[in-house]
């Protein structure tokens, strides 16, 4: 469920009419529903109440400070993947003890900052990284906590770019190597291995792959127990799929009913790292029709949002539902047309939708690209020297700019003219 609905043929976010926001702040514009965001977090927490997991929202999905603060206020921890995200997490007020840090390429500086901050643990992705963490902790005279990220080699049945738990992916450590590392753990004097981590992919719509991965982990945890190795945490990652089109993803409740019995068997404290499940359908991208272009082969609707604003269609051929902010009734304007909705960027890959049935559109119409709350703004760029969009958070009939639109000066702020060209 989300809070984007038509009332009298006008699309609203909560009790705020979206066209009014588009006129006030301009387009392209990201709009998030505060209550949807919090509601999704609470749905997951309630579904798993019986085991009281630590839910660490995955910052990369939508890293705006206000979004992070809203979730942290509800008790969420954060899953980070860089020093930049650590900076955001702390700035948003997240207690360090609720921060977990994954990434195959943590730099020494990033590791040092995270140890100093006192995060809950690193999700370690290789032996080389583990040794580096141990070295840095020794230099700082601290003990670092880590979880070993296991690559369980399961098929999550999602897009190949967002599959992460197969042995051909760069993520995690295979069971055999992980076992060896754990057996030799005493050689690491400044590191404590407190848990195991998996994250098998993203936009996973059924519980079967999770159950398969968790079962493998249960077996592994048993063999470790026999070898006298006791752990505290099992981090099952994120990846819960959402509805973009006609998917029928598992609900939080259904997911819980499938995996809870398995998670109980581990006897460990459970951590989850959902990103998309919480943020995805909490946000939309509002864009305006610039031109209608008819060619011998196609009808193009050219809008003012491009792949720099929302790269998912270009990068993954992802489907996002696109709807007009004003719903037209039956009659002439209600007629549907097959169109390509494209952005202004100089690339043929710059599309938001291809071969899409849309009501008749005209210049100046506003459209909402649905399901853009996760991996929307956070993956946006200044390509073509376009200004990154503004972000607005709506709560009831109130709206708040939580990121101002880039200015022209933002584009060149860090650029320097070498002396010989002055
Ligand atoms: N934990 C780890 C270690 C991850 O790598 C990710 C996402 C998550 C949690 C959160 O996954 P989620 O619950 O959001 O599926 N840009 C792509 C998605 C990339 C996901 C990367 N890792 C997209 O737009 O579909």
Short mmCIF file of C-alpha atoms and ligand atoms in Angstrom, two decimals:
data_model
loop_
_atom_site.label_atom_id
_atom_site.label_comp_id
_atom_site.label_asym_id
_atom_site.label_seq_id
_atom_site.Cartn_x
_atom_site.Cartn_y
_atom_site.Cartn_z
CA UNK A 1 0.00 0.00 0.00
CA UNK A 2 1.10 3.53 -0.64
CA UNK A 3 -0.29 7.00 -0.24
CA UNK A 4 -0.41 8.07 -3.90
CA UNK A 5 -4.08 8.08 -4.94
CA UNK A 6 -6.49 9.89 -7.21
CA UNK A 7 -9.12 12.08 -5.63
CA UNK A 8 -11.54 13.71 -8.08
CA UNK A 9 -9.23 12.70 -10.93
CA UNK A 10 -6.21 14.50 -9.45
CA UNK A 11 -3.26 12.53 -8.11
CA UNK A 12 -2.52 13.16 -4.47
CA UNK A 13 0.35 12.26 -2.18
CA UNK A 14 -1.34 11.85 1.19
CA UNK A 15 -3.52 14.99 1.38
CA UNK A 16 -1.39 17.05 -0.93
CA UNK A 17 -2.26 17.61 -4.57
CA UNK A 18 0.79 16.78 -6.66
CA UNK A 19 0.16 19.27 -9.43
CA UNK A 20 0.31 22.08 -6.88
CA UNK A 21 3.75 20.80 -5.80
CA UNK A 22 4.92 20.54 -9.41
CA UNK A 23 3.90 24.16 -10.04
CA UNK A 24 5.42 25.38 -6.81
CA UNK A 25 8.79 23.61 -7.05
CA UNK A 26 9.13 22.89 -10.76
CA UNK A 27 9.97 19.59 -12.42
CA UNK A 28 11.56 17.09 -12.47
CA UNK A 29 10.62 16.66 -8.84
CA UNK A 30 10.93 13.74 -6.45
CA UNK A 31 8.06 13.52 -3.98
CA UNK A 32 8.06 11.14 -1.01
CA UNK A 33 5.23 10.17 1.31
CA UNK A 34 6.37 10.25 4.93
CA UNK A 35 3.59 7.96 6.09
CA UNK A 36 4.23 5.34 3.41
CA UNK A 37 7.90 5.28 4.32
CA UNK A 38 7.26 4.77 8.00
CA UNK A 39 4.39 2.38 7.37
CA UNK A 40 6.60 0.06 5.30
CA UNK A 41 9.23 0.02 8.01
CA UNK A 42 6.62 -0.77 10.66
CA UNK A 43 5.02 -3.49 8.52
CA UNK A 44 8.30 -5.36 8.41
CA UNK A 45 9.03 -4.80 12.06
CA UNK A 46 5.58 -5.99 13.11
CA UNK A 47 5.75 -9.06 10.90
CA UNK A 48 8.96 -10.11 12.64
CA UNK A 49 8.03 -8.87 16.10
CA UNK A 50 8.35 -12.38 17.54
CA UNK A 51 12.13 -12.34 17.06
CA UNK A 52 12.66 -8.58 17.32
CA UNK A 53 15.27 -8.23 14.57
CA UNK A 54 17.46 -5.18 14.08
CA UNK A 55 16.22 -3.66 10.83
CA UNK A 56 19.00 -1.69 9.19
CA UNK A 57 17.48 0.31 6.33
CA UNK A 58 19.79 0.22 3.33
CA UNK A 59 20.96 3.80 2.87
CA UNK A 60 21.85 3.40 -0.80
CA UNK A 61 18.18 3.04 -1.78
CA UNK A 62 17.39 6.60 -0.76
CA UNK A 63 19.99 8.41 1.27
CA UNK A 64 18.35 11.77 1.86
CA UNK A 65 19.02 12.86 5.45
CA UNK A 66 15.34 13.47 6.16
CA UNK A 67 14.42 9.99 4.92
CA UNK A 68 17.13 8.49 7.13
CA UNK A 69 16.06 10.57 10.13
CA UNK A 70 12.40 9.55 9.69
CA UNK A 71 13.38 5.88 9.85
CA UNK A 72 15.98 6.25 12.58
CA UNK A 73 13.29 7.95 14.73
CA UNK A 74 11.23 4.76 14.37
CA UNK A 75 14.15 2.74 15.70
CA UNK A 76 15.71 1.71 12.40
CA UNK A 77 19.42 1.02 12.13
CA UNK A 78 21.27 1.65 8.86
CA UNK A 79 23.15 -0.48 6.35
CA UNK A 80 25.97 1.52 4.76
CA UNK A 81 28.47 0.89 1.98
CA UNK A 82 30.87 3.83 2.07
CA UNK A 83 32.44 6.55 4.20
CA UNK A 84 29.96 8.94 2.62
CA UNK A 85 27.06 6.84 3.85
CA UNK A 86 28.66 6.61 7.30
CA UNK A 87 28.78 10.41 7.33
CA UNK A 88 25.09 10.56 6.39
CA UNK A 89 24.11 7.88 8.91
CA UNK A 90 25.76 9.72 11.79
CA UNK A 91 24.43 13.08 10.62
CA UNK A 92 20.93 11.61 10.54
CA UNK A 93 21.39 10.68 14.20
CA UNK A 94 21.71 6.91 13.85
CA UNK A 95 23.38 5.33 16.88
CA UNK A 96 26.71 3.79 15.75
CA UNK A 97 25.69 0.53 17.42
CA UNK A 98 22.92 0.18 14.82
CA UNK A 99 25.16 0.62 11.77
CA UNK A 100 26.41 -2.30 9.66
CA UNK A 101 28.88 -1.74 6.85
CA UNK A 102 29.13 -3.87 3.67
CA UNK A 103 31.09 -3.31 0.40
CA UNK A 104 33.79 -5.32 -1.38
CA UNK A 105 36.04 -2.27 -1.56
CA UNK A 106 36.26 -0.49 1.78
CA UNK A 107 39.32 1.76 1.84
CA UNK A 108 41.63 1.95 4.87
CA UNK A 109 40.38 5.44 5.59
CA UNK A 110 36.77 4.30 5.52
CA UNK A 111 37.58 1.34 7.77
CA UNK A 112 39.35 3.59 10.26
CA UNK A 113 36.45 6.04 10.39
CA UNK A 114 33.95 3.26 10.99
CA UNK A 115 36.04 1.67 13.76
CA UNK A 116 36.45 5.05 15.44
CA UNK A 117 32.70 5.68 15.16
CA UNK A 118 32.07 2.33 16.88
CA UNK A 119 29.73 0.72 14.34
CA UNK A 120 28.03 -2.59 15.17
CA UNK A 121 30.09 -4.52 12.62
CA UNK A 122 31.64 -4.72 9.17
CA UNK A 123 30.22 -7.22 6.72
CA UNK A 124 33.55 -8.56 5.51
CA UNK A 125 33.75 -9.61 1.88
CA UNK A 126 37.26 -11.11 1.56
CA UNK A 127 40.18 -12.42 3.59
CA UNK A 128 42.35 -9.54 2.38
CA UNK A 129 39.81 -7.05 3.72
CA UNK A 130 39.57 -8.89 7.03
CA UNK A 131 43.36 -8.73 7.45
CA UNK A 132 43.31 -5.03 6.66
CA UNK A 133 40.58 -4.39 9.24
CA UNK A 134 42.63 -6.30 11.83
CA UNK A 135 45.76 -4.26 11.01
CA UNK A 136 43.89 -0.97 11.26
CA UNK A 137 42.19 -1.95 14.54
CA UNK A 138 45.60 -2.89 15.98
CA UNK A 139 47.04 0.48 15.00
CA UNK A 140 44.06 2.19 16.66
CA UNK A 141 44.35 -0.10 19.67
CA UNK A 142 40.71 -1.14 19.30
CA UNK A 143 38.85 -4.32 18.66
CA UNK A 144 36.81 -4.34 15.43
CA UNK A 145 33.65 -6.41 15.11
CA UNK A 146 32.94 -8.19 11.85
CA UNK A 147 30.43 -10.53 10.26
CA UNK A 148 31.61 -12.75 7.44
CA UNK A 149 29.55 -12.18 4.30
CA UNK A 150 28.84 -15.59 2.86
CA UNK A 151 28.18 -16.13 -0.81
CA UNK A 152 25.62 -18.96 -0.49
CA UNK A 153 25.46 -19.61 -4.25
CA UNK A 154 21.69 -19.44 -4.67
CA UNK A 155 19.66 -18.18 -7.61
CA UNK A 156 17.44 -15.25 -6.57
CA UNK A 157 15.62 -15.08 -9.93
CA UNK A 158 16.03 -11.38 -10.53
CA UNK A 159 17.85 -9.13 -13.01
CA UNK A 160 21.47 -10.23 -13.53
CA UNK A 161 22.83 -6.82 -12.50
CA UNK A 162 21.19 -7.10 -9.09
CA UNK A 163 21.99 -10.75 -8.40
CA UNK A 164 24.64 -10.94 -5.70
CA UNK A 165 24.61 -14.40 -4.10
CA UNK A 166 25.99 -16.55 -6.93
CA UNK A 167 29.59 -17.72 -6.92
CA UNK A 168 30.19 -15.80 -10.15
CA UNK A 169 29.36 -12.52 -8.34
CA UNK A 170 32.09 -10.50 -6.63
CA UNK A 171 30.31 -10.52 -3.26
CA UNK A 172 30.94 -12.53 -0.14
CA UNK A 173 33.07 -15.55 0.70
CA UNK A 174 32.31 -19.19 -0.17
CA UNK A 175 31.49 -21.60 2.68
CA UNK A 176 34.80 -23.51 2.55
CA UNK A 177 36.94 -20.38 2.71
CA UNK A 178 34.71 -18.87 5.39
CA UNK A 179 35.14 -21.99 7.53
CA UNK A 180 38.91 -21.78 7.20
CA UNK A 181 38.86 -18.12 8.19
CA UNK A 182 36.71 -18.89 11.23
CA UNK A 183 38.97 -21.74 12.33
CA UNK A 184 41.97 -19.43 12.15
CA UNK A 185 40.18 -16.52 13.80
CA UNK A 186 42.49 -16.41 16.80
CA UNK A 187 45.29 -15.21 14.55
CA UNK A 188 43.31 -12.00 14.20
CA UNK A 189 44.14 -10.34 17.48
CA UNK A 190 42.12 -7.15 16.98
CA UNK A 191 39.02 -8.49 15.31
CA UNK A 192 36.05 -10.31 16.74
CA UNK A 193 33.94 -12.33 14.32
CA UNK A 194 30.45 -11.87 15.71
CA UNK A 195 28.23 -13.05 12.91
CA UNK A 196 27.44 -14.09 9.38
CA UNK A 197 25.89 -12.07 6.58
CA UNK A 198 24.14 -12.89 3.32
CA UNK A 199 22.53 -10.69 0.71
CA UNK A 200 21.47 -12.68 -2.32
CA UNK A 201 20.12 -9.96 -4.57
CA UNK A 202 17.51 -7.29 -5.00
CA UNK A 203 13.86 -7.11 -6.16
CA UNK A 204 13.31 -10.73 -5.10
CA UNK A 205 9.59 -11.43 -5.20
CA UNK A 206 9.35 -14.81 -3.48
CA UNK A 207 10.65 -16.34 -0.27
CA UNK A 208 12.00 -19.55 -1.82
CA UNK A 209 15.53 -18.24 -2.56
CA UNK A 210 15.71 -16.72 0.95
CA UNK A 211 14.63 -19.97 2.52
CA UNK A 212 17.22 -21.85 0.43
CA UNK A 213 19.99 -19.49 1.50
CA UNK A 214 18.96 -19.50 5.16
CA UNK A 215 18.81 -23.32 5.18
CA UNK A 216 22.37 -23.42 3.89
CA UNK A 217 23.33 -21.01 6.66
CA UNK A 218 21.68 -23.18 9.32
CA UNK A 219 23.79 -26.14 8.17
CA UNK A 220 26.90 -23.99 8.24
CA UNK A 221 26.13 -22.60 11.69
CA UNK A 222 25.73 -26.19 12.95
CA UNK A 223 29.14 -27.26 11.65
CA UNK A 224 30.67 -24.17 13.24
CA UNK A 225 29.02 -24.97 16.56
CA UNK A 226 30.56 -28.43 16.45
CA UNK A 227 33.95 -26.82 15.94
CA UNK A 228 33.31 -24.67 19.02
CA UNK A 229 32.63 -21.47 17.11
CA UNK A 230 29.76 -19.45 18.53
CA UNK A 231 28.29 -16.42 16.87
CA UNK A 232 25.77 -13.75 17.87
CA UNK A 233 24.28 -12.40 14.64
CA UNK A 234 22.84 -13.57 11.36
CA UNK A 235 22.32 -10.74 8.89
CA UNK A 236 19.98 -11.88 6.11
CA UNK A 237 20.49 -8.78 3.95
CA UNK A 238 17.81 -6.98 1.96
CA UNK A 239 16.31 -7.62 -1.44
CA UNK A 240 12.57 -7.84 -0.75
CA UNK A 241 10.78 -7.09 -4.01
CA UNK A 242 7.96 -4.60 -4.50
CA UNK A 243 5.18 -4.02 -7.03
CA UNK A 244 6.31 -2.01 -10.05
CA UNK A 245 4.00 -3.61 -12.57
CA UNK A 246 2.17 -6.89 -12.17
CA UNK A 247 4.55 -8.57 -9.77
CA UNK A 248 2.96 -10.24 -6.79
CA UNK A 249 5.75 -10.06 -4.26
CA UNK A 250 5.47 -11.68 -0.87
CA UNK A 251 4.09 -9.35 1.78
CA UNK A 252 6.05 -8.76 4.97
CA UNK A 253 3.68 -11.14 6.78
CA UNK A 254 3.99 -13.88 4.18
CA UNK A 255 7.75 -13.50 4.10
CA UNK A 256 7.86 -13.72 7.88
CA UNK A 257 5.69 -16.83 7.94
CA UNK A 258 8.07 -18.53 5.50
CA UNK A 259 11.39 -17.62 7.08
CA UNK A 260 10.61 -17.09 10.77
CA UNK A 261 10.73 -20.79 11.67
CA UNK A 262 14.09 -21.07 9.93
CA UNK A 263 15.48 -17.96 11.54
CA UNK A 264 14.46 -19.25 14.98
CA UNK A 265 16.49 -22.40 14.36
CA UNK A 266 19.69 -20.37 14.03
CA UNK A 267 19.39 -19.20 17.63
CA UNK A 268 21.08 -15.96 16.52
CA UNK A 269 19.98 -12.33 16.69
CA UNK A 270 18.64 -11.46 13.24
CA UNK A 271 19.51 -8.37 11.21
CA UNK A 272 17.80 -7.31 7.97
CA UNK A 273 18.81 -4.70 5.44
CA UNK A 274 15.76 -3.73 3.37
CA UNK A 275 16.07 -0.73 1.07
CA UNK A 276 13.56 -0.91 -1.77
CA UNK A 277 10.83 -2.51 0.38
CA UNK A 278 10.78 0.59 2.56
CA UNK A 279 11.54 3.41 0.11
CA UNK A 280 10.49 2.14 -3.34
CA UNK A 281 6.79 2.83 -3.38
CA UNK A 282 7.15 5.75 -0.98
CA UNK A 283 8.31 8.03 -3.76
CA UNK A 284 7.51 9.20 -7.26
CA UNK A 285 9.23 11.33 -9.88
CA UNK A 286 7.05 14.10 -11.28
CA UNK A 287 7.89 15.22 -14.78
CA UNK A 288 6.31 17.53 -17.38
CA UNK A 289 5.64 16.86 -21.03
CA UNK A 290 7.83 19.16 -23.16
CA UNK A 291 6.87 18.04 -26.66
CA UNK A 292 4.94 15.42 -28.54
CA UNK A 293 6.89 14.14 -31.53
CA UNK A 294 5.38 11.97 -34.22
CA UNK A 295 7.75 10.10 -36.49
CA UNK A 296 6.87 7.66 -39.29
CA UNK A 297 7.48 4.80 -36.88
CA UNK A 298 6.71 6.09 -33.41
CA UNK A 299 5.06 8.58 -31.18
CA UNK A 300 7.47 10.09 -28.64
CA UNK A 301 6.40 11.89 -25.52
CA UNK A 302 9.42 14.01 -24.59
CA UNK A 303 9.49 14.87 -20.90
CA UNK A 304 11.79 16.97 -18.73
CA UNK A 305 13.12 14.02 -16.65
CA UNK A 306 15.89 11.94 -18.12
CA UNK A 307 18.12 8.99 -17.38
CA UNK A 308 20.22 11.27 -15.20
CA UNK A 309 17.18 11.62 -12.90
CA UNK A 310 16.04 7.99 -13.01
CA UNK A 311 18.47 5.53 -14.57
CA UNK A 312 16.61 2.29 -13.78
CA UNK A 313 14.80 1.95 -17.15
CA UNK A 314 18.03 2.61 -19.08
CA UNK A 315 20.22 0.43 -16.89
CA UNK A 316 18.00 -2.56 -16.12
CA UNK A 317 15.16 -2.05 -18.60
CA UNK A 318 13.15 -1.63 -15.42
CA UNK A 319 9.43 -1.02 -15.65
CA UNK A 320 7.96 1.99 -13.86
CA UNK A 321 4.29 2.70 -14.09
CA UNK A 322 3.68 6.21 -15.45
CA UNK A 323 0.41 8.01 -14.84
CA UNK A 324 -0.88 11.53 -15.52
CA UNK A 325 -1.39 13.81 -12.51
CA UNK A 326 -4.80 14.64 -14.00
CA UNK A 327 -6.82 11.62 -14.88
CA UNK A 328 -8.82 12.13 -18.04
CA UNK A 329 -12.31 10.72 -18.34
CA UNK A 330 -13.69 8.74 -21.24
CA UNK A 331 -14.17 10.44 -24.63
CA UNK A 332 -11.54 11.80 -27.00
CA UNK A 333 -8.82 12.58 -24.49
CA UNK A 334 -9.39 9.27 -22.80
CA UNK A 335 -8.18 7.39 -25.87
CA UNK A 336 -5.02 5.39 -25.32
CA UNK A 337 -1.95 5.57 -27.54
CA UNK A 338 1.19 3.47 -27.73
CA UNK A 339 4.09 5.83 -27.00
CA UNK A 340 7.72 5.99 -25.95
CA UNK A 341 8.26 8.33 -23.03
CA UNK A 342 11.76 9.73 -23.38
CA UNK A 343 13.98 12.30 -21.70
CA UNK A 344 15.98 15.19 -23.15
CA UNK A 345 19.38 13.47 -22.89
CA UNK A 346 21.49 12.81 -25.95
CA UNK A 347 21.36 9.02 -25.81
CA UNK A 348 18.90 6.53 -27.26
CA UNK A 349 18.99 4.73 -23.92
CA UNK A 350 17.36 7.77 -22.34
CA UNK A 351 13.83 6.51 -21.92
CA UNK A 352 11.41 6.13 -19.03
CA UNK A 353 9.00 3.85 -20.88
CA UNK A 354 8.88 2.10 -24.24
CA UNK A 355 5.81 1.02 -26.19
CA UNK A 356 3.53 2.09 -23.37
CA UNK A 357 -0.22 2.58 -23.63
CA UNK A 358 -0.92 6.08 -22.37
CA UNK A 359 -3.92 8.38 -22.50
CA UNK A 360 -3.58 11.16 -25.06
CA UNK A 361 -1.01 13.61 -23.72
CA UNK A 362 -0.18 17.17 -24.66
CA UNK A 363 2.53 19.71 -23.92
CA UNK A 364 2.53 20.88 -20.35
CA UNK A 365 0.84 17.78 -18.91
CA UNK A 366 2.38 16.43 -15.75
CA UNK A 367 3.19 12.77 -15.28
CA UNK A 368 4.12 10.72 -12.22
CA UNK A 369 6.73 7.99 -12.56
CA UNK A 370 5.68 5.58 -9.84
CA UNK A 371 7.91 3.47 -7.60
CA UNK A 372 10.79 5.93 -7.83
CA UNK A 373 11.51 6.25 -4.11
CA UNK A 374 14.34 3.71 -4.14
CA UNK A 375 17.37 3.90 -6.45
CA UNK A 376 15.87 7.02 -8.02
CA UNK A 377 17.46 10.17 -6.71
CA UNK A 378 20.29 8.19 -5.09
CA UNK A 379 21.45 7.02 -8.53
CA UNK A 380 20.92 10.36 -10.24
CA UNK A 381 23.72 12.36 -11.79
CA UNK A 382 24.52 15.64 -13.49
CA UNK A 383 25.05 14.02 -16.90
CA UNK A 384 24.49 16.48 -19.73
CA UNK A 385 25.09 19.17 -17.08
CA UNK A 386 21.56 18.76 -15.90
CA UNK A 387 20.66 19.98 -12.44
CA UNK A 388 19.72 17.20 -10.07
CA UNK A 389 16.05 17.36 -9.13
CA UNK A 390 14.61 18.77 -5.92
CA UNK A 391 13.19 16.35 -3.35
CA UNK A 392 10.04 17.06 -1.35
CA UNK A 393 8.69 15.14 1.63
CA UNK A 394 4.93 15.18 2.13
CA UNK A 395 3.21 14.53 5.42
CA UNK A 396 -0.57 14.93 5.26
CA UNK A 397 -1.25 18.34 3.71
CA UNK A 398 2.22 19.66 4.53
CA UNK A 399 5.25 19.57 2.28
CA UNK A 400 8.92 20.11 2.97
CA UNK A 401 11.81 20.58 0.56
CA UNK A 402 14.36 18.05 1.79
CA UNK A 403 16.82 18.77 -0.98
CA UNK A 404 16.90 21.91 -3.05
CA UNK A 405 17.31 21.57 -6.80
CA UNK A 406 20.95 21.89 -7.88
CA UNK A 407 21.99 25.34 -8.99
CA UNK A 408 24.11 26.13 -12.04
CA UNK A 409 26.97 26.92 -9.69
CA UNK A 410 26.70 23.46 -8.14
CA UNK A 411 27.66 22.10 -11.54
CA UNK A 412 31.06 23.78 -11.61
CA UNK A 413 31.70 24.28 -7.90
CA UNK A 414 34.63 21.87 -7.72
CA UNK A 415 36.15 22.64 -11.08
CA UNK A 416 39.39 24.63 -11.31
CA UNK A 417 40.96 26.43 -14.26
CA UNK A 418 44.66 25.58 -14.61
CA UNK A 419 46.92 28.65 -14.54
CA UNK A 420 47.98 28.36 -18.17
CA UNK A 421 44.37 28.59 -19.33
CA UNK A 422 43.43 31.59 -17.26
N1 LIG B 1 22.22 -5.10 1.66
C1 LIG B 1 23.21 -5.16 0.75
C2 LIG B 1 24.50 -5.74 1.13
C3 LIG B 1 23.00 -4.68 -0.56
O1 LIG B 1 23.98 -4.76 -1.45
C4 LIG B 1 21.74 -4.11 -0.90
C5 LIG B 1 21.48 -3.60 -2.25
C6 LIG B 1 20.74 -4.05 0.10
C7 LIG B 1 21.02 -4.55 1.36
C8 LIG B 1 19.38 -3.47 -0.15
O2 LIG B 1 18.70 -4.15 -1.14
P1 LIG B 1 17.14 -3.88 -1.41
O3 LIG B 1 16.40 -4.28 -0.17
O4 LIG B 1 16.98 -2.44 -1.69
O5 LIG B 1 16.83 -4.73 -2.58
N2 LIG B 1 20.13 -0.17 -8.16
C9 LIG B 1 19.41 -1.41 -8.23
C10 LIG B 1 19.44 -2.15 -6.90
C11 LIG B 1 20.83 -2.43 -6.42
C12 LIG B 1 20.86 -3.06 -5.07
C13 LIG B 1 22.23 -3.07 -4.51
N3 LIG B 1 22.33 -3.64 -3.20
C14 LIG B 1 17.99 -1.12 -8.68
O6 LIG B 1 17.66 0.04 -8.93
O7 LIG B 1 17.20 -2.04 -8.85
#
